[in-house]
PDB file of C-alpha atoms in Angstrom:
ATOM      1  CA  UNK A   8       0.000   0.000   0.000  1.00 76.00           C
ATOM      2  CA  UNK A   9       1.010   2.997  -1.040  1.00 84.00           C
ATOM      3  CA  UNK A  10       1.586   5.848   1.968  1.00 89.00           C
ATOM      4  CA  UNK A  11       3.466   8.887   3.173  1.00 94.00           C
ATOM      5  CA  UNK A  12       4.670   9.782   6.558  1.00 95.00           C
ATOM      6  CA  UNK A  13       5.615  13.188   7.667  1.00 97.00           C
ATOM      7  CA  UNK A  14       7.003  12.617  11.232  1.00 96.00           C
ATOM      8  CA  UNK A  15       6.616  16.312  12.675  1.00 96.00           C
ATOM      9  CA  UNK A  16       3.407  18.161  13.361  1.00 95.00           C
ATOM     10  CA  UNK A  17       5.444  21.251  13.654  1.00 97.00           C
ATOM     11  CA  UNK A  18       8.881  22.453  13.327  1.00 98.00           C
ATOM     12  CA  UNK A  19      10.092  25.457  14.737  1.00 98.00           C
ATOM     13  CA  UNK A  20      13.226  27.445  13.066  1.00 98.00           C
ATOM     14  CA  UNK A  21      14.400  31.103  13.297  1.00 98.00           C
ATOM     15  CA  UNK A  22      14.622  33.279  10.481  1.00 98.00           C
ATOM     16  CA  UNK A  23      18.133  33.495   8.993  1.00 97.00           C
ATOM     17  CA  UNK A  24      18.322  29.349   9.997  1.00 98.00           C
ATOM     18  CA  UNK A  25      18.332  26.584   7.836  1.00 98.00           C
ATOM     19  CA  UNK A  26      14.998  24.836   7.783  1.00 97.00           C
ATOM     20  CA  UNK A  27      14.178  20.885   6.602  1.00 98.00           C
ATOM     21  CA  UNK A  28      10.499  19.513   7.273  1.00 98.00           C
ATOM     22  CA  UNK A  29      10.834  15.673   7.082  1.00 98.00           C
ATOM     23  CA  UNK A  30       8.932  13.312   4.151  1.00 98.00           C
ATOM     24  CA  UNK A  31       9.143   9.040   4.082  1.00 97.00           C
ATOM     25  CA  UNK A  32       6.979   7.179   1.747  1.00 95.00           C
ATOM     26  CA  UNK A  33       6.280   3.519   0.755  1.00 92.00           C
ATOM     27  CA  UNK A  34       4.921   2.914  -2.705  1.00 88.00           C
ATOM     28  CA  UNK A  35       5.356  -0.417  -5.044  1.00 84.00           C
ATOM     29  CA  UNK A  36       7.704   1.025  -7.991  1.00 83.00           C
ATOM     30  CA  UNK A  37       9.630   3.765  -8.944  1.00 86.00           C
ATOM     31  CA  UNK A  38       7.952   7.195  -6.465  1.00 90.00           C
ATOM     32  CA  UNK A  39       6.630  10.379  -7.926  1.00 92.00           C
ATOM     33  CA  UNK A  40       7.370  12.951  -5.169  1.00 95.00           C
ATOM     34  CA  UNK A  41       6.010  16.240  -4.759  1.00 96.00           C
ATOM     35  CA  UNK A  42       6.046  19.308  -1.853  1.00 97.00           C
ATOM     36  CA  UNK A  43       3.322  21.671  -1.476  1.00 97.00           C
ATOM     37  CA  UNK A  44       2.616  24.434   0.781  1.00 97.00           C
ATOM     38  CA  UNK A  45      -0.706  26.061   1.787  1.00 95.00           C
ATOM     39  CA  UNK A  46      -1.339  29.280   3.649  1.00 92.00           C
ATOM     40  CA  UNK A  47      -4.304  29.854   6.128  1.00 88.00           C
ATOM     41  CA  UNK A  48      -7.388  29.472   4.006  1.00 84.00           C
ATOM     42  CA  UNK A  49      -6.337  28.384   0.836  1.00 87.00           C
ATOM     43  CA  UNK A  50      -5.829  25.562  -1.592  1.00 88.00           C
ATOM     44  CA  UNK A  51      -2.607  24.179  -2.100  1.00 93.00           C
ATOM     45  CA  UNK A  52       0.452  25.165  -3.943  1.00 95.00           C
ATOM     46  CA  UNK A  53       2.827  23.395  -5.893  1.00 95.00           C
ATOM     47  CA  UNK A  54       6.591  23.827  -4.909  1.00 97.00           C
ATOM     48  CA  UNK A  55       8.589  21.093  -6.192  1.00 96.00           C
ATOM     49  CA  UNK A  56       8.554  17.383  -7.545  1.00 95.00           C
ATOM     50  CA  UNK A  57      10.818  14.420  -8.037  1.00 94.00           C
ATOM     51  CA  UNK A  58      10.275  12.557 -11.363  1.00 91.00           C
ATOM     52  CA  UNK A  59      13.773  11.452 -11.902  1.00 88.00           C
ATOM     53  CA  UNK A  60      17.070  12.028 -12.597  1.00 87.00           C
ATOM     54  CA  UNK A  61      19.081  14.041  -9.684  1.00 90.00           C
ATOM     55  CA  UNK A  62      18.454  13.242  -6.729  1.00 92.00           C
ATOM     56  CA  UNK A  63      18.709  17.310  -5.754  1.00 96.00           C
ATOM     57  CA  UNK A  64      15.124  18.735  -6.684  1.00 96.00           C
ATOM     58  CA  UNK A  65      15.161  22.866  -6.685  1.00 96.00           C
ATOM     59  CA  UNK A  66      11.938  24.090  -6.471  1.00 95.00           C
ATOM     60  CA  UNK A  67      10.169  27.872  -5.771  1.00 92.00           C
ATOM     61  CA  UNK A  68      10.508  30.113  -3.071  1.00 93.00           C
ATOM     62  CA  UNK A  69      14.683  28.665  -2.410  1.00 96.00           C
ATOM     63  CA  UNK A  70      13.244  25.465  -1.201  1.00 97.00           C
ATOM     64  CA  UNK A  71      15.117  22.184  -2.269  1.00 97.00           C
ATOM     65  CA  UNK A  72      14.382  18.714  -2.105  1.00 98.00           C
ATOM     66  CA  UNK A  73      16.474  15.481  -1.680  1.00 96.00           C
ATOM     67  CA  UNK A  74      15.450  12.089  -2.442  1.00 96.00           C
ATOM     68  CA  UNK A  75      17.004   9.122  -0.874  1.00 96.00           C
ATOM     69  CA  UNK A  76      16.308   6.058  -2.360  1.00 93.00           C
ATOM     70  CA  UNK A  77      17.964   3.999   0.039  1.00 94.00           C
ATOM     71  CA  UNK A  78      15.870   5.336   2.980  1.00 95.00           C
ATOM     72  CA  UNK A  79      13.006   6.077   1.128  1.00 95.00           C
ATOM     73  CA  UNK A  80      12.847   9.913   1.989  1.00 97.00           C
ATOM     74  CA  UNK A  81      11.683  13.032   0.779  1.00 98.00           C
ATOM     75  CA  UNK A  82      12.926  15.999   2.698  1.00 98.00           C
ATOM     76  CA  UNK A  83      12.396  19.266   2.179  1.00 98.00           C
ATOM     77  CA  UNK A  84      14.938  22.133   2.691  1.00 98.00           C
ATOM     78  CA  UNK A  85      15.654  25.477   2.925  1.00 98.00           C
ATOM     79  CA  UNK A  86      18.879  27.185   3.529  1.00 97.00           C
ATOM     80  CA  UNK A  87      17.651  30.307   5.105  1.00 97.00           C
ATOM     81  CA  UNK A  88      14.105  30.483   6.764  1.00 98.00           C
ATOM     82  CA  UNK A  89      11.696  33.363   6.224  1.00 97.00           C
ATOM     83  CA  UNK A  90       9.233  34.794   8.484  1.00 96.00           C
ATOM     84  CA  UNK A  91       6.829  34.791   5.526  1.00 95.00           C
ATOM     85  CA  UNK A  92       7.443  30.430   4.809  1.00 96.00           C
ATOM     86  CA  UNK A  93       5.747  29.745   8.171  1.00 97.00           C
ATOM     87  CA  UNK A  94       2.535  27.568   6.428  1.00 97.00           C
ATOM     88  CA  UNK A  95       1.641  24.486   6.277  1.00 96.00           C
ATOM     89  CA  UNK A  96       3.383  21.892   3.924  1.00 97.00           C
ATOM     90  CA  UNK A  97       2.631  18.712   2.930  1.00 97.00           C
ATOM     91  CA  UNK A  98       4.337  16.098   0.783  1.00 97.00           C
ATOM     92  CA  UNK A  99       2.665  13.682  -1.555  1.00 95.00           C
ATOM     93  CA  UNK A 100       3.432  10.653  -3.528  1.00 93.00           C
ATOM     94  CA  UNK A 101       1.971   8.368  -6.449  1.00 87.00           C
ATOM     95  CA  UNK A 102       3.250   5.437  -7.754  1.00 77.00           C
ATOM     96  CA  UNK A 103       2.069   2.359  -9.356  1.00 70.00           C
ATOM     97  CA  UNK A 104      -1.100   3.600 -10.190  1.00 74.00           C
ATOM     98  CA  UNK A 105       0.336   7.177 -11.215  1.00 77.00           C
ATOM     99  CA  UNK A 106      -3.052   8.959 -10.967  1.00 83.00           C
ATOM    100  CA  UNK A 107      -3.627   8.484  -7.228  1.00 87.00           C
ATOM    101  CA  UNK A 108      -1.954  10.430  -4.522  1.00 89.00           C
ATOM    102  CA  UNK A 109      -1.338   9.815  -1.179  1.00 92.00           C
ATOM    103  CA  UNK A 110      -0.565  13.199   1.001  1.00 94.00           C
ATOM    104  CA  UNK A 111       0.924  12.977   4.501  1.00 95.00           C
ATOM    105  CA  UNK A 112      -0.643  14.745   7.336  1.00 94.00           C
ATOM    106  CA  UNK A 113       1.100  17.910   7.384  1.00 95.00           C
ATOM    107  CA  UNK A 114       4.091  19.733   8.664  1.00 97.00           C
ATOM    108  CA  UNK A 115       3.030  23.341  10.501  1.00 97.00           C
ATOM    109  CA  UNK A 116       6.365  25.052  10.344  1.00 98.00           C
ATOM    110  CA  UNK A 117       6.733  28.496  12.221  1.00 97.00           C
ATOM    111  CA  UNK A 118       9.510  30.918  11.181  1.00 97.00           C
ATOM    112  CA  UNK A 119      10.362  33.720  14.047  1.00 97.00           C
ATOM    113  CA  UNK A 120      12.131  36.451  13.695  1.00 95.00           C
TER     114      UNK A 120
ATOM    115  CA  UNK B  12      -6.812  32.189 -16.260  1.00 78.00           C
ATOM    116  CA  UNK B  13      -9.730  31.951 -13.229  1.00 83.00           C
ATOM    117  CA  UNK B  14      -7.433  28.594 -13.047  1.00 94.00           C
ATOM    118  CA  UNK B  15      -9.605  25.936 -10.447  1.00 96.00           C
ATOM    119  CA  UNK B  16     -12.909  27.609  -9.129  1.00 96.00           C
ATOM    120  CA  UNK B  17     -14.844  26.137  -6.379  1.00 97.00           C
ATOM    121  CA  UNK B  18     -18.491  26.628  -5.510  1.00 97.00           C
ATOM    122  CA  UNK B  19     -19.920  26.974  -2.564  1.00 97.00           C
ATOM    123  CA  UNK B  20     -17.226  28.434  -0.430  1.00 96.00           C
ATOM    124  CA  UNK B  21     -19.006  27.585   3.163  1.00 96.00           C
ATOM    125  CA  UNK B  22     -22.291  25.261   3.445  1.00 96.00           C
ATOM    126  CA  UNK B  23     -24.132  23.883   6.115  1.00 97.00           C
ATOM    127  CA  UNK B  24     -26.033  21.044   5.482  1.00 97.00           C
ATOM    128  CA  UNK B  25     -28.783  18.722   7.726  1.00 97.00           C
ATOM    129  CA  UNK B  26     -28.135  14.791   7.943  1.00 98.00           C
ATOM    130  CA  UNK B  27     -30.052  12.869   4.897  1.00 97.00           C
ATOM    131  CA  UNK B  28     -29.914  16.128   2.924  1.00 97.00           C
ATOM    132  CA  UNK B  29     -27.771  16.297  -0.529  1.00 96.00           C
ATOM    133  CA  UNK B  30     -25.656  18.412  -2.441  1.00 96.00           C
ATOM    134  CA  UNK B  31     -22.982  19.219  -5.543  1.00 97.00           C
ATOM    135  CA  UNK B  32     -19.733  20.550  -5.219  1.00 98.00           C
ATOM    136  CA  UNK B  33     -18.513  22.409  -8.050  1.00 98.00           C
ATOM    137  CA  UNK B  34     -15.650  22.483  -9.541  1.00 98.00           C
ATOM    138  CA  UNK B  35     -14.284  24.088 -12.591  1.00 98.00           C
ATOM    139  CA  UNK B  36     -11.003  24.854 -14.888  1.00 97.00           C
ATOM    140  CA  UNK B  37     -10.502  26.745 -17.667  1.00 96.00           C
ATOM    141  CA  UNK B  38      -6.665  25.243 -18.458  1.00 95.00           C
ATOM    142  CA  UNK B  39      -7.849  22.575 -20.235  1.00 94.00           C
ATOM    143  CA  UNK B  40      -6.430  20.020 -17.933  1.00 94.00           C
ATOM    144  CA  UNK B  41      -7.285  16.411 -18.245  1.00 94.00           C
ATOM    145  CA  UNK B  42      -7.028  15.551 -14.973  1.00 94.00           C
ATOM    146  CA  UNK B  43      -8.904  16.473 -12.387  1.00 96.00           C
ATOM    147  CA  UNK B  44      -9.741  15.149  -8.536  1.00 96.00           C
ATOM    148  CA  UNK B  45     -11.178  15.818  -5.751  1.00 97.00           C
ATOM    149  CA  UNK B  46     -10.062  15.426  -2.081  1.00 97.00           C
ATOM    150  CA  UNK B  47     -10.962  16.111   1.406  1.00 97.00           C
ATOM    151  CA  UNK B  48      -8.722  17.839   4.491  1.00 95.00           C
ATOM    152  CA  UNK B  49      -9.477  16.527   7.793  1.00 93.00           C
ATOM    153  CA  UNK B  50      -7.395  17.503  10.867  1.00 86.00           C
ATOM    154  CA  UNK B  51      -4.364  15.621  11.206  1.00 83.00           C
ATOM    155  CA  UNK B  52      -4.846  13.371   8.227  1.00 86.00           C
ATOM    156  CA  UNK B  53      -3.717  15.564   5.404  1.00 89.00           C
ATOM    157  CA  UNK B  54      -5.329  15.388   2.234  1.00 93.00           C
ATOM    158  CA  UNK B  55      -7.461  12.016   1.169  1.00 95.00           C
ATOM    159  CA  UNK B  56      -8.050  11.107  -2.707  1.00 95.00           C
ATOM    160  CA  UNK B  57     -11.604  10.757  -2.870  1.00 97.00           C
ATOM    161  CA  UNK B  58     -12.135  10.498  -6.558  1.00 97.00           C
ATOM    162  CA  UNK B  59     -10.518  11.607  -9.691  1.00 95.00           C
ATOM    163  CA  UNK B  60     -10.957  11.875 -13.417  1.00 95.00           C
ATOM    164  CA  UNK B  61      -8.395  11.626 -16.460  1.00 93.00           C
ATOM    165  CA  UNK B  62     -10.687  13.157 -19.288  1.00 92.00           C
ATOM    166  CA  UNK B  63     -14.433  13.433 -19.661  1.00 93.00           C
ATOM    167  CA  UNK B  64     -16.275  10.663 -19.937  1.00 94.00           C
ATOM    168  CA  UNK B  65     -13.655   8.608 -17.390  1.00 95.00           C
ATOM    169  CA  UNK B  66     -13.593   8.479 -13.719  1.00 96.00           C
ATOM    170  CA  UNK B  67     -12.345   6.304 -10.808  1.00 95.00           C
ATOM    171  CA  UNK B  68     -12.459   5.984  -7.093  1.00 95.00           C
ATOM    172  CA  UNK B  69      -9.831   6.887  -5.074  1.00 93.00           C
ATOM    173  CA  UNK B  70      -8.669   6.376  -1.518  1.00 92.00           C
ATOM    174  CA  UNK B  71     -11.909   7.584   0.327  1.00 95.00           C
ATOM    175  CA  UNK B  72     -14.552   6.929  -2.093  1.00 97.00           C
ATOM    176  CA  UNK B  73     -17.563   6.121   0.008  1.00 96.00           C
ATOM    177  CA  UNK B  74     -20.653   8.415  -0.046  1.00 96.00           C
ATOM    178  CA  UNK B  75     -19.725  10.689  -2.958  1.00 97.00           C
ATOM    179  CA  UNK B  76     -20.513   9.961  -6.285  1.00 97.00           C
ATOM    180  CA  UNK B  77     -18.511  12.131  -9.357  1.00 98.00           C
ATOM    181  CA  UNK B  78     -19.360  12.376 -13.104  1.00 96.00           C
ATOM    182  CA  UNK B  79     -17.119  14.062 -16.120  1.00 97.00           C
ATOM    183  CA  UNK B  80     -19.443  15.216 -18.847  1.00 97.00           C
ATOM    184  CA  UNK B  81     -17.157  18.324 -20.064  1.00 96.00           C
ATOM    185  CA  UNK B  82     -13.379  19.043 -19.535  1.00 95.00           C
ATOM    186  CA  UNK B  83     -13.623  21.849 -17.479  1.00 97.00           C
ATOM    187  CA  UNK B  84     -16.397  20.750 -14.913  1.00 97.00           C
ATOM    188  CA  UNK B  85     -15.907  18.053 -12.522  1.00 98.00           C
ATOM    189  CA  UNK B  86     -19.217  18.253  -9.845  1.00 98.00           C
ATOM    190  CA  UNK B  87     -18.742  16.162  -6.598  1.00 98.00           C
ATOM    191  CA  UNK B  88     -22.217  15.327  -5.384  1.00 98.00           C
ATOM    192  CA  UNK B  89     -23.156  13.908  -1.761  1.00 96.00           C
ATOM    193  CA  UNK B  90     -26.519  11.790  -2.030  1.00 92.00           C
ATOM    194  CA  UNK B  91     -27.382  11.961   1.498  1.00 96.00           C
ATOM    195  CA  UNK B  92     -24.971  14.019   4.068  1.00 96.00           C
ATOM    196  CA  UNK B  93     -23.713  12.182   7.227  1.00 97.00           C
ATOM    197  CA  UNK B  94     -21.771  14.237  10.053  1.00 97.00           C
ATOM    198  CA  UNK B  95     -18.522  12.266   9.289  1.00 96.00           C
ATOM    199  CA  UNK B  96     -18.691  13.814   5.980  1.00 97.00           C
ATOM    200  CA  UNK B  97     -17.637  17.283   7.693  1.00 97.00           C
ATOM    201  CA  UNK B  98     -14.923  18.503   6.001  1.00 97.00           C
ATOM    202  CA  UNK B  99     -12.822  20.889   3.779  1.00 96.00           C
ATOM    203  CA  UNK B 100     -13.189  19.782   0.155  1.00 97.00           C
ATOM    204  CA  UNK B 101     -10.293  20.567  -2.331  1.00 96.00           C
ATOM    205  CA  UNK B 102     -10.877  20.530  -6.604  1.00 97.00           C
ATOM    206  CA  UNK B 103      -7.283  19.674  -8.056  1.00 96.00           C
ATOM    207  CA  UNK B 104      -6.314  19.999 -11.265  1.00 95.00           C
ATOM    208  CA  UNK B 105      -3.588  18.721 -14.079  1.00 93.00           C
ATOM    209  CA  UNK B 106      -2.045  18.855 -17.372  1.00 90.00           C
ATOM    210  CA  UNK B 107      -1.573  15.059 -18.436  1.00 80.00           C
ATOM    211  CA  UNK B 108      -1.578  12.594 -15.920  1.00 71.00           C
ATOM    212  CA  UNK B 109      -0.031  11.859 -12.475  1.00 64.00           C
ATOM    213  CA  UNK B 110       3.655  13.415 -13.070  1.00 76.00           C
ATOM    214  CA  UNK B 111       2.430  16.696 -13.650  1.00 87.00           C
ATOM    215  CA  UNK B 112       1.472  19.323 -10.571  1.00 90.00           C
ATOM    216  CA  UNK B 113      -1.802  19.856  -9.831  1.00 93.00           C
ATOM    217  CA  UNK B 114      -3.804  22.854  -9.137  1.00 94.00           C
ATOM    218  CA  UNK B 115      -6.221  23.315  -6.650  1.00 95.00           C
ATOM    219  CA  UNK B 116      -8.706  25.332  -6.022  1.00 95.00           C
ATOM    220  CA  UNK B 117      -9.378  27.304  -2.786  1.00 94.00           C
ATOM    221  CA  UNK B 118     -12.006  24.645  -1.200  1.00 95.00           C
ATOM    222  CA  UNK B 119     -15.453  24.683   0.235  1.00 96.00           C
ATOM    223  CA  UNK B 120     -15.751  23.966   3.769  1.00 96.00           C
ATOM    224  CA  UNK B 121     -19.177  21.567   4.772  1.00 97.00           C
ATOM    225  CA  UNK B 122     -20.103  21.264   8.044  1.00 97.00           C
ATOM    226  CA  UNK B 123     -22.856  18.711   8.634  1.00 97.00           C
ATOM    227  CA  UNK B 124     -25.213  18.979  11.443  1.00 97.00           C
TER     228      UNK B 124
END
């Protein structure tokens, strides 16, 4: 069965730090991987995927992926926090079936200045 | 580009009663889906669509029926409202299939009583 599991309800960081919110998945096959981030009250937003290829994603905003094959990870990354990234974020996979996705629960991260 | 609209934006509804969900797109995107945000569980898959005409269940099927008669429309209908069915309702939508990003709309929050 296919699933995601984002280990941290919320991650705390101060602005100016380096940030990474945490992504593991299980899926039969080769993962599709994807990070997106939604702000109070809205619908999602895409930031970045992992298709194939380098295991390095960049996506918007400065955040960066890595994928780790080997420990079947996702995480996400940011080398210097912003007051303004504090959302919610959420990682998803599909594989096998490519047109289903599984989401994990959610990482809250707060950014304080 | 509206992008991925979403009617109603709030609705209360009694036990027993029913309702439709819209959803629309004007990016011609062939895939579409629908999902619901609960608390602590992320986002769930309840159905999806790759082109008019097609559909198929997803992870939380149960109690919601779907139907793809254009591209751009993609209606989620409850047939008879149950309180577990209180939830935030996302529209997603897709260029191609499961690789691409998907865009969602800004959700409809149903409460039901």
């Amino acid at each position: 069965a296919q699933s995601v599991a984002q280990p941290e309800d919320q991650v705390n960081v101060a602005e100016g730090n380096p940030l990474t919110v945490k992504c593991t998945y299980s899926v039969s096959g080769n993962p599709y991987l994807f990070w997106y981030v939604q702000y109070p009250n809205r619908g999602l937003q895409f930031l970045l995927k992992y298709i194939t290829g380098d295991n390095l994603v960049k996506g918007s905003y400065g955040f960066e992926a890595e994928f780790n094959k080997s420990q079947t990870s996702f995480h996400l990354k940011k080398p210097s926090a912003l007051v303004s990234d504090s959302a919610l974020y959420f990682c998803a996979v599909s594989g096998g079936n490519f047109n289903k996705f599984y989401f994990g629960s959610g990482t809250k991260l707060n950014v304080k200045p | 580009n509206a992008g991925v609209t979403q009617t109603p934006k709030f609705q209360v509804l009694k036990t027993g009663q029913s309702m439709t969900l819209q959803c629309a797109q004007d990016m011609n995107h062939e895939y579409m889906s629908w999902y619901r945000q609960d608390p602590g569980m992320g986002l769930r898959l309840i159905h999806y669509s790759v082109g008019a005409g097609i559909t198929d269940q997803g992870e939380v099927p149960n109690g919601y029926n779907v139907s793809r008669s254009t591209t751009e429309d993609f209606p989620l209908r409850l047939l008879s409202a149950a309180p577990s069915q209180t939830s935030v309702y996302f529209c997603a939508s897709s260029f191609g299939q499961g690789v691409n990003e998907q865009f969602f709309g800004p959700g409809t929050r149903l409460t039901v009583l």
